[in-house]
């Protein structure tokens, strides 16, 4: 029998993870997560709890019975059980909104909750899950780098059991007399993974499953060795050297772009989408994905989240979505009274700014800077300032407000920080 405690300890040591930290186990109550919880109680000497997400999809009586068993198991292991219950119809609503399957919507909502937790989140993905993932990606003709499969470490997410088979985990559970819950929908053939799991994988045998898992390990090792282009962090956005991304090998370029896009989306990014970004970099044009915007300057390729809208009084206490007004002596700061008589909002179609040479469209001004959007400050009639420096551009003020003694006057800037 494989000792999961030893496997987890070795995983922590290899990945440099301190066992005295804060850990949450994504807990379904099945044999995988229950065995993992049992082993973790003897490895972790910090904070550990189990997090169960009730998707409100199955029969309420069966769900309540499953939750009751999960409570008893957690009490026996002296681990707190935290239950997060989704609203009735929440999964179905996301299915309709994004036109995705019930399985995908449930997973997205589950991970949205996990994302809010401080510390590490541990999941019980195992070797069989890895083999199924690789098999499905081979069937769908996925990109080479996607064959790295389920990652052992992804940010705060840890998966220490990817080298352990389902059978070995159940052997561990039986050895320690663990009684796990059964989700009967796992045996239904309503989704591709379940069909692969029940109709294909049993006929492949252990050796083929191990080989599929090794494909993931080999591709992950290759892509790691291939490296990626350097990312430059700028707060709200990140940038890449345009020259470096265009001269990179295809695999290096793909790894880099997928890494950047993983900040904005969990969906699978198509080859066509990557090709569009490369074309934008070649032509120095803008490309808009569903969740992000790519702009290109002569030197940089920049990745921004999609634009959002707000409107607020321009005061020293202004805060919205990470943007904030601050007093500043920087050369980029502007002479504006921060007294609430002005409104700050995101730029809109039709906005113009008065300059010495006449008026210029704000959209044209931002485009020349390689910036997709920016906060603008308006009086009752029109924009009087554009704050683009926090987005890689240049702050601009209406020629009506320019003064020769601006260096001596109090000046304002708009910054972006997630702490605001």
Tab-separated table of C-alpha atoms in Angstrom:
chain	number	residue	atom	x	y	z
A	1	UNK	CA	0.000	0.000	0.000
A	2	UNK	CA	1.257	3.492	-0.862
A	3	UNK	CA	1.500	5.720	2.191
A	4	UNK	CA	-0.153	8.985	1.194
A	5	UNK	CA	1.451	10.753	4.153
A	6	UNK	CA	4.931	10.058	2.769
A	7	UNK	CA	3.883	11.098	-0.746
A	8	UNK	CA	2.442	14.405	0.517
A	9	UNK	CA	5.498	15.126	2.682
A	10	UNK	CA	7.811	14.541	-0.288
A	11	UNK	CA	5.594	16.744	-2.477
A	12	UNK	CA	5.755	19.596	0.059
A	13	UNK	CA	9.532	19.273	0.340
A	14	UNK	CA	10.043	19.235	-3.433
A	15	UNK	CA	7.800	22.257	-3.992
A	16	UNK	CA	9.179	24.193	-1.006
A	17	UNK	CA	5.819	24.374	0.793
A	18	UNK	CA	5.830	25.057	4.529
A	19	UNK	CA	3.501	22.583	6.280
A	20	UNK	CA	2.865	25.131	9.038
A	21	UNK	CA	0.896	27.395	6.697
A	22	UNK	CA	-2.822	27.768	5.993
A	23	UNK	CA	-4.455	24.998	3.944
A	24	UNK	CA	-7.955	24.299	2.655
A	25	UNK	CA	-8.922	20.932	1.173
A	26	UNK	CA	-11.474	20.929	-1.653
A	27	UNK	CA	-13.631	18.231	-0.064
A	28	UNK	CA	-16.353	16.193	-1.755
A	29	UNK	CA	-16.362	13.391	0.805
A	30	UNK	CA	-15.461	10.757	-1.798
A	31	UNK	CA	-12.657	8.260	-1.356
A	32	UNK	CA	-10.043	10.575	-2.917
A	33	UNK	CA	-10.657	13.689	-0.830
A	34	UNK	CA	-11.381	11.735	2.372
A	35	UNK	CA	-8.135	9.745	2.067
A	36	UNK	CA	-6.247	12.940	1.315
A	37	UNK	CA	-7.808	14.643	4.349
A	38	UNK	CA	-6.840	11.690	6.570
A	39	UNK	CA	-3.219	11.909	5.383
A	40	UNK	CA	-3.044	15.698	5.606
A	41	UNK	CA	-3.991	15.653	9.294
A	42	UNK	CA	-0.676	13.903	9.975
A	43	UNK	CA	1.439	16.063	7.661
A	44	UNK	CA	0.165	19.604	8.183
A	45	UNK	CA	0.997	21.275	11.458
A	46	UNK	CA	-0.548	24.598	10.554
A	47	UNK	CA	-4.195	25.436	9.816
A	48	UNK	CA	-6.299	22.881	7.904
A	49	UNK	CA	-9.998	22.777	7.072
A	50	UNK	CA	-12.217	20.974	4.570
A	51	UNK	CA	-14.341	23.039	2.158
A	52	UNK	CA	-17.455	21.421	0.688
A	53	UNK	CA	-19.349	23.208	-2.093
A	54	UNK	CA	-23.041	22.315	-2.309
A	55	UNK	CA	-24.010	23.008	-5.925
A	56	UNK	CA	-27.729	22.505	-5.185
A	57	UNK	CA	-28.009	20.250	-8.236
A	58	UNK	CA	-28.838	16.808	-6.843
A	59	UNK	CA	-31.758	15.463	-4.827
A	60	UNK	CA	-31.884	17.390	-1.550
A	61	UNK	CA	-32.299	14.270	0.577
A	62	UNK	CA	-29.196	12.655	-0.957
A	63	UNK	CA	-27.216	15.854	-0.545
A	64	UNK	CA	-28.184	16.165	3.116
A	65	UNK	CA	-27.170	12.548	3.741
A	66	UNK	CA	-23.820	13.168	2.043
A	67	UNK	CA	-23.225	16.334	4.076
A	68	UNK	CA	-24.108	14.517	7.318
A	69	UNK	CA	-21.551	11.774	6.548
A	70	UNK	CA	-18.957	14.412	5.654
A	71	UNK	CA	-19.560	16.152	8.982
A	72	UNK	CA	-19.054	12.893	10.890
A	73	UNK	CA	-15.843	12.123	9.005
A	74	UNK	CA	-14.434	15.602	9.620
A	75	UNK	CA	-15.354	15.416	13.317
A	76	UNK	CA	-13.533	12.074	13.628
A	77	UNK	CA	-10.443	13.636	12.049
A	78	UNK	CA	-10.832	16.791	14.150
A	79	UNK	CA	-10.907	19.018	11.051
A	80	UNK	CA	-13.384	21.912	10.626
A	81	UNK	CA	-15.830	21.463	7.733
A	82	UNK	CA	-16.844	24.627	5.900
A	83	UNK	CA	-19.897	24.357	3.635
A	84	UNK	CA	-20.488	26.834	0.826
A	85	UNK	CA	-24.002	26.479	-0.631
A	86	UNK	CA	-24.825	27.877	-4.061
A	87	UNK	CA	-28.200	29.428	-4.729
A	88	UNK	CA	-30.867	27.299	-6.398
A	89	UNK	CA	-30.493	27.775	-10.156
A	90	UNK	CA	-27.087	29.500	-9.867
A	91	UNK	CA	-25.304	26.799	-11.876
A	92	UNK	CA	-28.020	26.736	-14.547
A	93	UNK	CA	-27.912	30.538	-14.843
A	94	UNK	CA	-24.172	30.462	-15.509
A	95	UNK	CA	-24.728	27.706	-18.103
A	96	UNK	CA	-27.120	29.963	-19.993
A	97	UNK	CA	-24.980	33.069	-19.591
A	98	UNK	CA	-21.757	31.498	-20.876
A	99	UNK	CA	-23.287	28.704	-22.988
A	100	UNK	CA	-21.277	26.048	-21.143
A	101	UNK	CA	-22.085	22.629	-19.697
A	102	UNK	CA	-23.433	22.044	-16.213
A	103	UNK	CA	-20.128	20.399	-15.273
A	104	UNK	CA	-18.111	23.425	-16.462
A	105	UNK	CA	-20.413	25.913	-14.723
A	106	UNK	CA	-20.283	23.987	-11.440
A	107	UNK	CA	-16.501	23.879	-11.633
A	108	UNK	CA	-16.248	27.634	-12.335
A	109	UNK	CA	-18.492	28.521	-9.393
A	110	UNK	CA	-16.597	26.122	-7.153
A	111	UNK	CA	-13.261	27.704	-8.024
A	112	UNK	CA	-14.661	31.211	-7.683
A	113	UNK	CA	-15.233	30.356	-4.026
A	114	UNK	CA	-11.837	28.719	-3.624
A	115	UNK	CA	-10.220	31.834	-5.117
A	116	UNK	CA	-11.551	33.899	-2.192
A	117	UNK	CA	-9.779	31.749	0.417
A	118	UNK	CA	-6.464	32.799	1.924
A	119	UNK	CA	-3.665	30.231	1.938
A	120	UNK	CA	-3.282	27.088	-0.174
A	121	UNK	CA	-6.139	25.089	-1.694
A	122	UNK	CA	-5.423	21.365	-2.049
A	123	UNK	CA	-7.380	19.181	-4.465
A	124	UNK	CA	-7.507	15.380	-4.665
A	125	UNK	CA	-6.837	14.975	-8.399
A	126	UNK	CA	-5.097	11.639	-8.977
A	127	UNK	CA	-3.264	9.706	-11.688
A	128	UNK	CA	-6.533	8.451	-13.223
A	129	UNK	CA	-7.834	12.031	-13.504
A	130	UNK	CA	-4.583	13.001	-15.217
A	131	UNK	CA	-4.791	10.089	-17.664
A	132	UNK	CA	-8.424	10.932	-18.510
A	133	UNK	CA	-7.504	14.571	-19.136
A	134	UNK	CA	-4.646	13.675	-21.475
A	135	UNK	CA	-6.775	11.135	-23.338
A	136	UNK	CA	-9.539	13.716	-23.905
A	137	UNK	CA	-7.056	16.349	-25.056
A	138	UNK	CA	-5.509	13.901	-27.514
A	139	UNK	CA	-8.994	13.172	-28.875
A	140	UNK	CA	-9.798	16.869	-29.267
A	141	UNK	CA	-6.525	17.730	-31.032
A	142	UNK	CA	-5.465	20.170	-28.320
A	143	UNK	CA	-2.230	22.148	-28.494
A	144	UNK	CA	1.048	20.473	-27.573
A	145	UNK	CA	1.492	22.453	-24.366
A	146	UNK	CA	-2.016	21.501	-23.171
A	147	UNK	CA	-0.740	17.906	-22.964
A	148	UNK	CA	1.070	18.912	-19.779
A	149	UNK	CA	-2.304	18.115	-18.235
A	150	UNK	CA	-3.345	18.956	-14.698
A	151	UNK	CA	-0.576	20.956	-13.045
A	152	UNK	CA	0.794	19.816	-9.690
A	153	UNK	CA	1.095	23.424	-8.577
A	154	UNK	CA	-0.869	26.344	-10.036
A	155	UNK	CA	-0.585	29.442	-7.907
A	156	UNK	CA	-2.134	28.556	-4.556
A	157	UNK	CA	-3.621	25.279	-5.866
A	158	UNK	CA	-1.772	22.080	-4.892
A	159	UNK	CA	-2.367	18.566	-6.246
A	160	UNK	CA	-0.072	16.150	-4.372
A	161	UNK	CA	-1.735	12.888	-5.501
A	162	UNK	CA	-1.215	13.056	-9.281
A	163	UNK	CA	1.205	10.111	-9.098
A	164	UNK	CA	-1.269	7.912	-7.152
A	165	UNK	CA	-3.967	5.855	-8.851
A	166	UNK	CA	-7.620	5.724	-7.824
A	167	UNK	CA	-7.185	2.089	-6.826
A	168	UNK	CA	-4.219	2.896	-4.582
A	169	UNK	CA	-6.171	5.683	-2.893
A	170	UNK	CA	-9.124	3.372	-2.192
A	171	UNK	CA	-6.706	0.770	-0.823
A	172	UNK	CA	-5.435	3.409	1.613
A	173	UNK	CA	-9.021	4.312	2.586
A	174	UNK	CA	-9.982	0.680	3.254
A	175	UNK	CA	-6.784	0.097	5.246
A	176	UNK	CA	-7.747	2.899	7.654
A	177	UNK	CA	-11.446	1.971	7.721
A	178	UNK	CA	-12.602	5.186	6.083
A	179	UNK	CA	-16.247	5.352	4.976
A	180	UNK	CA	-16.688	7.697	2.068
A	181	UNK	CA	-19.719	9.144	0.315
A	182	UNK	CA	-20.780	8.205	-3.215
A	183	UNK	CA	-21.966	10.770	-5.768
A	184	UNK	CA	-24.173	8.635	-8.012
A	185	UNK	CA	-24.005	11.200	-10.841
A	186	UNK	CA	-20.359	10.156	-11.290
A	187	UNK	CA	-21.613	6.899	-12.804
A	188	UNK	CA	-23.978	8.621	-15.264
A	189	UNK	CA	-22.824	9.172	-18.848
A	190	UNK	CA	-24.032	12.765	-19.239
A	191	UNK	CA	-20.606	14.315	-19.909
A	192	UNK	CA	-17.502	13.400	-21.902
A	193	UNK	CA	-15.317	12.793	-18.841
A	194	UNK	CA	-17.778	10.304	-17.368
A	195	UNK	CA	-18.069	8.476	-20.705
A	196	UNK	CA	-14.269	8.270	-20.997
A	197	UNK	CA	-13.998	7.183	-17.352
A	198	UNK	CA	-16.534	4.359	-17.578
A	199	UNK	CA	-16.488	3.281	-21.225
A	200	UNK	CA	-12.829	3.698	-22.190
A	201	UNK	CA	-10.402	3.835	-19.269
A	202	UNK	CA	-11.235	0.385	-17.786
A	203	UNK	CA	-10.136	-1.219	-21.083
A	204	UNK	CA	-6.830	0.621	-21.303
A	205	UNK	CA	-5.272	-0.973	-18.241
A	206	UNK	CA	-2.858	0.372	-15.655
A	207	UNK	CA	0.145	0.513	-17.974
A	208	UNK	CA	-1.618	2.696	-20.561
A	209	UNK	CA	-2.924	5.019	-17.843
A	210	UNK	CA	0.607	5.326	-16.488
A	211	UNK	CA	1.901	6.134	-19.978
A	212	UNK	CA	-0.736	8.831	-20.442
A	213	UNK	CA	0.292	10.323	-17.113
A	214	UNK	CA	3.945	10.221	-18.185
A	215	UNK	CA	3.036	12.162	-21.335
A	216	UNK	CA	1.807	14.956	-19.036
A	217	UNK	CA	5.004	14.845	-16.966
A	218	UNK	CA	7.233	14.880	-20.067
A	219	UNK	CA	5.388	17.748	-21.753
A	220	UNK	CA	5.371	19.749	-18.499
A	221	UNK	CA	9.137	19.202	-18.123
A	222	UNK	CA	9.751	20.207	-21.756
A	223	UNK	CA	7.664	23.360	-21.588
A	224	UNK	CA	9.336	24.348	-18.310
A	225	UNK	CA	12.776	23.875	-19.888
A	226	UNK	CA	11.685	25.854	-22.957
A	227	UNK	CA	11.025	28.813	-20.709
A	228	UNK	CA	8.952	31.830	-21.649
A	229	UNK	CA	9.420	35.435	-22.613
A	230	UNK	CA	9.878	37.907	-19.765
A	231	UNK	CA	6.700	39.442	-18.326
A	232	UNK	CA	6.756	43.030	-17.129
A	233	UNK	CA	4.273	43.800	-14.339
A	234	UNK	CA	2.540	47.187	-14.357
A	235	UNK	CA	-0.270	46.685	-11.864
A	236	UNK	CA	-3.452	46.600	-13.924
A	237	UNK	CA	-1.712	45.266	-17.020
A	238	UNK	CA	1.330	43.246	-18.033
A	239	UNK	CA	3.543	43.765	-21.066
A	240	UNK	CA	5.909	41.735	-23.218
A	241	UNK	CA	8.715	42.906	-25.444
A	242	UNK	CA	7.239	43.030	-28.952
A	243	UNK	CA	10.599	42.123	-30.484
A	244	UNK	CA	11.096	39.164	-28.121
A	245	UNK	CA	7.604	37.702	-28.619
A	246	UNK	CA	7.842	37.963	-32.418
A	247	UNK	CA	11.292	36.371	-32.534
A	248	UNK	CA	10.467	33.565	-30.047
A	249	UNK	CA	9.999	29.960	-31.160
A	250	UNK	CA	6.373	28.899	-31.567
A	251	UNK	CA	6.370	26.789	-28.392
A	252	UNK	CA	8.021	29.544	-26.323
A	253	UNK	CA	5.592	32.120	-27.686
A	254	UNK	CA	2.573	29.896	-27.011
A	255	UNK	CA	3.675	29.126	-23.459
A	256	UNK	CA	4.121	32.847	-22.791
A	257	UNK	CA	0.767	33.887	-24.249
A	258	UNK	CA	-1.133	31.109	-22.478
A	259	UNK	CA	0.507	32.040	-19.183
A	260	UNK	CA	-0.555	35.661	-19.598
A	261	UNK	CA	-4.086	34.786	-20.695
A	262	UNK	CA	-4.531	32.420	-17.733
A	263	UNK	CA	-4.742	35.593	-15.616
A	264	UNK	CA	-7.898	36.585	-17.449
A	265	UNK	CA	-9.676	33.333	-18.305
A	266	UNK	CA	-9.972	29.687	-17.238
A	267	UNK	CA	-11.453	28.595	-20.559
A	268	UNK	CA	-9.408	26.794	-23.197
A	269	UNK	CA	-7.730	29.301	-25.519
A	270	UNK	CA	-7.793	28.270	-29.176
A	271	UNK	CA	-4.878	28.268	-31.606
A	272	UNK	CA	-6.777	30.797	-33.691
A	273	UNK	CA	-6.969	33.180	-30.738
A	274	UNK	CA	-3.207	32.943	-30.206
A	275	UNK	CA	-2.657	33.550	-33.916
A	276	UNK	CA	-4.812	36.706	-33.750
A	277	UNK	CA	-2.669	38.068	-30.914
A	278	UNK	CA	0.504	37.392	-32.888
A	279	UNK	CA	-0.984	39.135	-35.951
A	280	UNK	CA	-1.864	42.135	-33.780
A	281	UNK	CA	1.741	42.222	-32.536
A	282	UNK	CA	3.050	42.078	-36.113
A	283	UNK	CA	0.741	44.823	-37.380
A	284	UNK	CA	0.757	46.984	-34.220
A	285	UNK	CA	-3.035	46.792	-33.931
A	286	UNK	CA	-5.478	46.103	-31.075
A	287	UNK	CA	-7.107	42.719	-30.404
A	288	UNK	CA	-10.035	42.178	-28.019
A	289	UNK	CA	-10.704	38.779	-26.517
A	290	UNK	CA	-13.728	37.943	-24.405
A	291	UNK	CA	-12.029	38.777	-21.108
A	292	UNK	CA	-9.037	40.899	-22.118
A	293	UNK	CA	-7.696	43.546	-24.513
A	294	UNK	CA	-4.315	43.430	-26.266
A	295	UNK	CA	-2.729	46.669	-27.450
A	296	UNK	CA	0.578	47.029	-29.252
A	297	UNK	CA	3.134	49.828	-29.346
A	298	UNK	CA	6.356	49.868	-31.323
A	299	UNK	CA	8.133	48.217	-28.367
A	300	UNK	CA	5.477	46.417	-26.284
A	301	UNK	CA	2.569	44.001	-26.412
A	302	UNK	CA	0.232	44.858	-23.530
A	303	UNK	CA	-2.518	42.761	-21.948
A	304	UNK	CA	-5.348	44.519	-20.074
A	305	UNK	CA	-8.571	43.209	-18.515
A	306	UNK	CA	-11.716	44.215	-20.359
A	307	UNK	CA	-12.916	47.758	-19.757
A	308	UNK	CA	-15.457	48.397	-17.038
A	309	UNK	CA	-17.473	51.542	-16.331
A	310	UNK	CA	-17.869	53.716	-13.256
A	311	UNK	CA	-18.782	57.299	-12.431
A	312	UNK	CA	-17.909	59.177	-9.228
A	313	UNK	CA	-17.123	62.586	-7.814
A	314	UNK	CA	-13.461	63.486	-8.264
A	315	UNK	CA	-12.423	63.889	-4.636
A	316	UNK	CA	-9.331	62.925	-2.651
A	317	UNK	CA	-11.295	59.934	-1.337
A	318	UNK	CA	-12.142	58.655	-4.817
A	319	UNK	CA	-11.756	54.838	-5.117
A	320	UNK	CA	-13.205	52.556	-7.783
A	321	UNK	CA	-12.078	49.128	-8.953
A	322	UNK	CA	-8.462	49.746	-7.998
A	323	UNK	CA	-8.277	53.318	-9.325
A	324	UNK	CA	-7.673	56.097	-6.798
A	325	UNK	CA	-6.974	59.847	-6.840
A	326	UNK	CA	-3.797	60.961	-5.051
A	327	UNK	CA	-1.857	64.155	-4.481
A	328	UNK	CA	1.426	63.981	-6.380
A	329	UNK	CA	4.485	66.050	-7.257
A	330	UNK	CA	5.347	63.771	-10.172
A	331	UNK	CA	5.932	65.417	-13.534
A	332	UNK	CA	2.944	63.480	-14.896
A	333	UNK	CA	0.514	64.902	-12.289
A	334	UNK	CA	-2.062	67.493	-13.379
A	335	UNK	CA	-3.390	70.730	-11.869
A	336	UNK	CA	-6.977	69.833	-10.972
A	337	UNK	CA	-9.054	70.843	-7.993
A	338	UNK	CA	-10.031	67.663	-6.199
A	339	UNK	CA	-13.139	69.169	-4.577
A	340	UNK	CA	-15.987	67.085	-6.000
A	341	UNK	CA	-17.079	69.667	-8.565
A	342	UNK	CA	-15.771	67.358	-11.297
A	343	UNK	CA	-16.809	63.815	-12.286
A	344	UNK	CA	-14.372	60.988	-13.006
A	345	UNK	CA	-15.384	58.066	-15.208
A	346	UNK	CA	-13.995	55.787	-17.906
A	347	UNK	CA	-13.710	57.285	-21.394
A	348	UNK	CA	-16.707	56.943	-23.703
A	349	UNK	CA	-17.275	57.165	-27.457
A	350	UNK	CA	-17.483	60.785	-28.516
A	351	UNK	CA	-15.258	62.178	-25.752
A	352	UNK	CA	-12.992	65.001	-26.933
A	353	UNK	CA	-10.286	67.000	-25.191
A	354	UNK	CA	-9.478	70.610	-26.040
A	355	UNK	CA	-5.832	71.179	-27.034
A	356	UNK	CA	-3.907	74.207	-28.274
A	357	UNK	CA	-4.390	72.985	-31.814
A	358	UNK	CA	-8.138	72.423	-31.458
A	359	UNK	CA	-9.957	69.352	-30.145
A	360	UNK	CA	-8.878	65.718	-30.321
A	361	UNK	CA	-10.895	62.575	-29.782
A	362	UNK	CA	-9.896	60.892	-26.520
A	363	UNK	CA	-10.071	57.476	-28.218
A	364	UNK	CA	-7.567	58.642	-30.855
A	365	UNK	CA	-5.333	60.099	-28.165
A	366	UNK	CA	-5.341	56.816	-26.199
A	367	UNK	CA	-4.813	54.752	-29.330
A	368	UNK	CA	-1.661	56.726	-30.140
A	369	UNK	CA	-0.361	55.763	-26.668
A	370	UNK	CA	-1.231	52.095	-27.045
A	371	UNK	CA	-3.810	52.386	-24.227
A	372	UNK	CA	-7.282	50.802	-24.665
A	373	UNK	CA	-9.129	52.958	-22.109
A	374	UNK	CA	-8.449	55.421	-19.287
A	375	UNK	CA	-10.202	57.419	-16.564
A	376	UNK	CA	-11.267	60.892	-17.686
A	377	UNK	CA	-12.271	63.851	-15.531
A	378	UNK	CA	-15.206	65.919	-16.769
A	379	UNK	CA	-16.833	69.207	-15.926
A	380	UNK	CA	-20.523	69.678	-16.733
A	381	UNK	CA	-19.919	69.715	-20.467
A	382	UNK	CA	-16.831	67.750	-21.501
A	383	UNK	CA	-13.639	65.960	-20.415
A	384	UNK	CA	-10.997	68.280	-19.004
A	385	UNK	CA	-8.307	65.677	-18.229
A	386	UNK	CA	-7.243	62.169	-19.188
A	387	UNK	CA	-5.307	60.045	-16.666
A	388	UNK	CA	-3.479	57.475	-18.777
A	389	UNK	CA	-0.063	57.265	-17.102
A	390	UNK	CA	-1.133	54.400	-14.822
A	391	UNK	CA	-2.004	52.435	-17.977
A	392	UNK	CA	1.207	53.062	-19.871
A	393	UNK	CA	0.222	56.327	-21.521
A	394	UNK	CA	0.598	60.033	-20.731
A	395	UNK	CA	-1.728	62.204	-18.648
A	396	UNK	CA	-3.269	65.072	-20.630
A	397	UNK	CA	-5.163	68.164	-19.519
A	398	UNK	CA	-7.422	70.578	-21.408
A	399	UNK	CA	-5.594	73.597	-22.786
A	400	UNK	CA	-8.211	75.733	-20.963
A	401	UNK	CA	-6.718	74.629	-17.622
A	402	UNK	CA	-3.025	74.918	-18.504
A	403	UNK	CA	-1.134	77.510	-16.483
A	404	UNK	CA	2.467	78.692	-16.630
A	405	UNK	CA	2.888	78.254	-12.871
A	406	UNK	CA	1.559	74.657	-12.741
A	407	UNK	CA	4.706	73.415	-10.962
A	408	UNK	CA	3.835	75.547	-7.912
A	409	UNK	CA	0.201	74.447	-7.703
A	410	UNK	CA	-1.172	71.324	-5.973
A	411	UNK	CA	-1.324	68.513	-8.507
A	412	UNK	CA	-3.324	65.307	-8.766
A	413	UNK	CA	-2.810	61.927	-10.352
A	414	UNK	CA	-4.844	58.756	-10.673
A	415	UNK	CA	-3.072	55.532	-9.736
A	416	UNK	CA	-4.092	51.888	-9.896
A	417	UNK	CA	-3.494	49.505	-7.016
A	418	UNK	CA	-5.504	46.420	-5.968
A	419	UNK	CA	-5.169	47.652	-2.381
A	420	UNK	CA	-7.320	50.673	-3.175
